[in-house]
Amino acid sequence: MGMLDLRDLLTGRRDGAKPIAHDLAPANTSASASATAPQTSSVSAADSDVEAYIQIKSRLHLQILERVDLASLESMTELQLRREISTQVDWLLQENPAPINDAERRMLVRDIQNEMLGLGPLELLMADASVSDILVNSYRQIYVERHGRLELTKVRFTDDQHLLRIIDKIVSRVGRRIDESSPMVDARLPDGSRVNAVIPPIALDGPTVSIRRFAAIPLKMNDLVKTHRSLTTEMATLLQGLARAKVNMIISGGTGSGKTTLLNILSGTIPETERIVTIEDAAELQLQQPHVIRLETRPPNIEGKGEVNQRALMRNALRMRPDRILMGEVRGAEAVDMLQAMNTGHEGSMTTIHANNSRDAISRLENMISMAGLNLPLKAMRQQITSAISVVIQANRLADGQRKITSIQEITGMEGDVVTMQEIFAYQQTGVDARGKAVGHFMATGLRPKITEKLRNAGVDLPDALFDSSLRYE
């Protein structure tokens, strides 16, 4: 199949004009508001160049698929496949000589390799370690989150069908499906990143994808203290002591507040001698211990059968002789089984829950118990909660994108029908600075945990200075 002159496709011209610059970096949101008319024209020309580049990449991709023997590619390693794709691009360019430079050729090779072996245009964003979230609103609008701030990028797909092919590639890797009869799906990437995809007819403006990324090297507690300043050394000492002493904890917070990250970090303090079972909707936890059993839910098949939910996994986990059970997130009737596990010898178990504050987390647990259809009196529900959970950790994402551990509270029991709690550490925001960054301080309330004796029996001795309420930490 013949191919048009590459120079024409790249520039949209035949007069030998300068090759286009394919800038796929994030859009500069701080551009001057005083842009002139010639600058506007330049932007339009850049958009046209991007369209031309997408067209030539798509054509080369199709030509390569026509030329190669797909069956023979199955036996090749990824490195061999990348070399073969590079060779095919060179041959196609030799058949249709064009005055392009090496940089343009390498860009075409890279993008076609990503298209055939990876996630297409998203590979550039996945390779950027500073990107924590990738949000595809449509095939032509993709945002990323960097350092808590959303940024519009120039990365785009060819059309809706192109985006649908990438979505199908993602979900098929983990044995899931997405189509008009099942237009929503949760999946994960090989690196553990969590993916949610929604397609028409549910998504009115075309397919959408949300990717929650995880660091290639899992964060440590020291990273939260020193680098991100999400909590103080004193708070970290307390949390690590609670985890070592096998205290049941629940981490509460909103979306993107760092609940799973903190759960993953706290799990790192669990001794290697213990058997751990994890239960998740989409596997995210990155435990480093050798004795870990990972369980993941399964959606129903096309016939509506074969579903395995978190409650079924929790019940099965109790038969697997776990020392601790870690549930990625509790969101329904499985709360009953989780609380029973915490009350029946599986001390040190942890989970996360969506809630705005620690008190709301308790209320949400009550609602989840009601979803199980047990018809328990309210007081019985609260007694179950207070006997199972000892500490509630609240994580919040501030308006400027910072993630803070804003409260560590101990559940101390009940007074009448009310669950009583006492706050051990807190974060108080006092305002914002000139750059819009939140300003505040961490502080101890001066109250010592009532479970101090349990900590001491487990070999965790917390000094009195740790709870000095006169100290303030930025």
Short mmCIF file of N, CA and C in Angstrom, two decimals, residues 237-305:
data_model
loop_
_atom_site.label_atom_id
_atom_site.label_comp_id
_atom_site.label_asym_id
_atom_site.label_seq_id
_atom_site.Cartn_x
_atom_site.Cartn_y
_atom_site.Cartn_z
N THR A 237 5.40 7.72 65.10
CA THR A 237 5.82 6.78 66.15
C THR A 237 4.62 6.08 66.77
N LEU A 238 3.56 6.86 67.03
CA LEU A 238 2.35 6.27 67.61
C LEU A 238 1.71 5.26 66.65
N LEU A 239 1.54 5.63 65.38
CA LEU A 239 0.88 4.75 64.42
C LEU A 239 1.66 3.46 64.20
N GLN A 240 2.97 3.58 64.11
CA GLN A 240 3.78 2.36 63.93
C GLN A 240 3.73 1.48 65.16
N GLY A 241 3.68 2.11 66.34
CA GLY A 241 3.54 1.33 67.56
C GLY A 241 2.21 0.62 67.63
N LEU A 242 1.14 1.29 67.21
CA LEU A 242 -0.19 0.66 67.19
C LEU A 242 -0.21 -0.55 66.25
N ALA A 243 0.43 -0.41 65.09
CA ALA A 243 0.44 -1.52 64.13
C ALA A 243 1.24 -2.70 64.69
N ARG A 244 2.37 -2.43 65.30
CA ARG A 244 3.19 -3.52 65.86
C ARG A 244 2.48 -4.20 67.02
N ALA A 245 1.70 -3.44 67.79
CA ALA A 245 1.02 -3.98 68.96
C ALA A 245 -0.30 -4.67 68.59
N LYS A 246 -0.59 -4.80 67.30
CA LYS A 246 -1.79 -5.50 66.81
C LYS A 246 -3.07 -4.83 67.30
N VAL A 247 -3.11 -3.51 67.15
CA VAL A 247 -4.31 -2.74 67.48
C VAL A 247 -5.16 -2.62 66.22
N ASN A 248 -6.43 -2.93 66.33
CA ASN A 248 -7.33 -2.80 65.17
C ASN A 248 -7.56 -1.33 64.84
N MET A 249 -7.36 -0.98 63.57
CA MET A 249 -7.48 0.42 63.15
C MET A 249 -8.30 0.52 61.88
N ILE A 250 -8.92 1.69 61.71
CA ILE A 250 -9.63 2.00 60.48
C ILE A 250 -9.16 3.38 60.02
N ILE A 251 -8.87 3.51 58.73
CA ILE A 251 -8.38 4.76 58.17
C ILE A 251 -9.52 5.40 57.39
N SER A 252 -9.91 6.60 57.80
CA SER A 252 -11.05 7.29 57.22
C SER A 252 -10.56 8.47 56.39
N GLY A 253 -11.32 8.79 55.35
CA GLY A 253 -10.95 9.95 54.54
C GLY A 253 -11.73 10.00 53.25
N GLY A 254 -11.57 11.08 52.52
CA GLY A 254 -12.24 11.24 51.24
C GLY A 254 -11.44 10.64 50.11
N THR A 255 -11.97 10.78 48.90
CA THR A 255 -11.28 10.27 47.71
C THR A 255 -9.97 11.02 47.51
N GLY A 256 -8.90 10.27 47.29
CA GLY A 256 -7.60 10.88 47.03
C GLY A 256 -6.92 11.48 48.23
N SER A 257 -7.37 11.12 49.43
CA SER A 257 -6.77 11.70 50.64
C SER A 257 -5.56 10.91 51.13
N GLY A 258 -5.28 9.76 50.52
CA GLY A 258 -4.10 8.98 50.91
C GLY A 258 -4.40 7.83 51.85
N LYS A 259 -5.64 7.36 51.89
CA LYS A 259 -6.00 6.27 52.80
C LYS A 259 -5.25 4.99 52.47
N THR A 260 -5.29 4.59 51.20
CA THR A 260 -4.63 3.34 50.81
C THR A 260 -3.12 3.44 50.96
N THR A 261 -2.57 4.61 50.67
CA THR A 261 -1.13 4.81 50.84
C THR A 261 -0.73 4.61 52.30
N LEU A 262 -1.50 5.19 53.22
CA LEU A 262 -1.19 5.03 54.64
C LEU A 262 -1.37 3.59 55.08
N LEU A 263 -2.42 2.92 54.59
CA LEU A 263 -2.62 1.52 54.93
C LEU A 263 -1.45 0.68 54.46
N ASN A 264 -0.96 0.98 53.28
CA ASN A 264 0.18 0.24 52.74
C ASN A 264 1.44 0.45 53.59
N ILE A 265 1.63 1.69 54.04
CA ILE A 265 2.80 2.01 54.86
C ILE A 265 2.70 1.33 56.22
N LEU A 266 1.53 1.39 56.84
CA LEU A 266 1.37 0.75 58.16
C LEU A 266 1.54 -0.76 58.07
N SER A 267 1.13 -1.34 56.94
CA SER A 267 1.30 -2.79 56.79
C SER A 267 2.78 -3.19 56.77
N GLY A 268 3.64 -2.22 56.45
CA GLY A 268 5.08 -2.52 56.43
C GLY A 268 5.66 -2.78 57.81
N THR A 269 4.92 -2.40 58.86
CA THR A 269 5.42 -2.64 60.22
C THR A 269 5.01 -4.02 60.75
N ILE A 270 4.19 -4.75 60.00
CA ILE A 270 3.76 -6.08 60.44
C ILE A 270 4.95 -7.04 60.34
N PRO A 271 5.23 -7.80 61.38
CA PRO A 271 6.37 -8.72 61.36
C PRO A 271 6.26 -9.76 60.23
N GLU A 272 7.39 -10.19 59.71
CA GLU A 272 7.40 -11.17 58.63
C GLU A 272 6.93 -12.55 59.07
N THR A 273 6.85 -12.75 60.38
CA THR A 273 6.43 -14.05 60.89
C THR A 273 4.92 -14.25 60.85
N GLU A 274 4.18 -13.18 60.54
CA GLU A 274 2.72 -13.27 60.55
C GLU A 274 2.16 -13.55 59.16
N ARG A 275 1.06 -14.30 59.12
CA ARG A 275 0.36 -14.60 57.88
C ARG A 275 -0.71 -13.54 57.63
N ILE A 276 -0.65 -12.89 56.48
CA ILE A 276 -1.53 -11.77 56.17
C ILE A 276 -2.39 -12.14 54.96
N VAL A 277 -3.69 -11.84 55.07
CA VAL A 277 -4.60 -12.02 53.94
C VAL A 277 -5.15 -10.64 53.57
N THR A 278 -5.02 -10.25 52.30
CA THR A 278 -5.56 -8.97 51.84
C THR A 278 -6.80 -9.22 50.98
N ILE A 279 -7.78 -8.35 51.11
CA ILE A 279 -9.04 -8.45 50.36
C ILE A 279 -9.29 -7.09 49.72
N GLU A 280 -9.42 -7.07 48.38
CA GLU A 280 -9.58 -5.80 47.67
C GLU A 280 -10.50 -5.98 46.47
N ASP A 281 -11.12 -4.87 46.07
CA ASP A 281 -11.89 -4.85 44.83
C ASP A 281 -10.95 -4.85 43.63
N ALA A 282 -9.93 -4.01 43.69
CA ALA A 282 -8.86 -3.99 42.68
C ALA A 282 -7.55 -3.95 43.45
N ALA A 283 -6.72 -4.96 43.25
CA ALA A 283 -5.51 -5.12 44.05
C ALA A 283 -4.61 -3.88 43.96
N GLU A 284 -4.39 -3.23 45.09
CA GLU A 284 -3.55 -2.04 45.16
C GLU A 284 -2.43 -2.16 46.18
N LEU A 285 -2.67 -2.87 47.27
CA LEU A 285 -1.69 -2.97 48.34
C LEU A 285 -0.42 -3.63 47.84
N GLN A 286 0.71 -3.11 48.29
CA GLN A 286 2.02 -3.61 47.87
C GLN A 286 2.79 -4.09 49.10
N LEU A 287 2.33 -5.16 49.70
CA LEU A 287 2.98 -5.67 50.90
C LEU A 287 4.31 -6.32 50.55
N GLN A 288 5.29 -6.09 51.40
CA GLN A 288 6.64 -6.61 51.16
C GLN A 288 6.94 -7.88 51.95
N GLN A 289 6.04 -8.28 52.85
CA GLN A 289 6.28 -9.48 53.65
C GLN A 289 6.19 -10.74 52.77
N PRO A 290 6.86 -11.80 53.17
CA PRO A 290 6.85 -13.03 52.36
C PRO A 290 5.59 -13.86 52.49
N HIS A 291 4.86 -13.71 53.62
CA HIS A 291 3.73 -14.60 53.89
C HIS A 291 2.42 -13.82 53.71
N VAL A 292 2.08 -13.55 52.44
CA VAL A 292 0.91 -12.75 52.11
C VAL A 292 0.04 -13.50 51.10
N ILE A 293 -1.26 -13.55 51.38
CA ILE A 293 -2.24 -14.12 50.46
C ILE A 293 -3.11 -12.97 49.96
N ARG A 294 -3.15 -12.76 48.65
CA ARG A 294 -3.90 -11.65 48.07
C ARG A 294 -5.17 -12.17 47.40
N LEU A 295 -6.31 -11.60 47.81
CA LEU A 295 -7.60 -11.97 47.23
C LEU A 295 -8.23 -10.75 46.57
N GLU A 296 -8.91 -10.99 45.45
CA GLU A 296 -9.53 -9.90 44.71
C GLU A 296 -10.94 -10.31 44.28
N THR A 297 -11.87 -9.37 44.37
CA THR A 297 -13.25 -9.66 43.99
C THR A 297 -13.35 -9.93 42.49
N ARG A 298 -14.44 -10.55 42.09
CA ARG A 298 -14.68 -10.82 40.68
C ARG A 298 -16.10 -10.40 40.32
N PRO A 299 -16.28 -9.64 39.24
CA PRO A 299 -17.62 -9.22 38.83
C PRO A 299 -18.36 -10.38 38.17
N PRO A 300 -19.67 -10.29 38.02
CA PRO A 300 -20.41 -11.36 37.34
C PRO A 300 -20.06 -11.43 35.87
N ASN A 301 -20.23 -12.62 35.29
CA ASN A 301 -19.96 -12.78 33.86
C ASN A 301 -21.13 -12.25 33.04
N ILE A 302 -21.08 -12.48 31.73
CA ILE A 302 -22.09 -11.94 30.84
C ILE A 302 -23.49 -12.50 31.14
N GLU A 303 -23.53 -13.67 31.81
CA GLU A 303 -24.81 -14.27 32.17
C GLU A 303 -25.28 -13.83 33.55
N GLY A 304 -24.51 -12.96 34.20
CA GLY A 304 -24.87 -12.49 35.53
C GLY A 304 -24.49 -13.45 36.63
N LYS A 305 -23.63 -14.42 36.33
CA LYS A 305 -23.23 -15.41 37.32
C LYS A 305 -21.73 -15.30 37.61
#
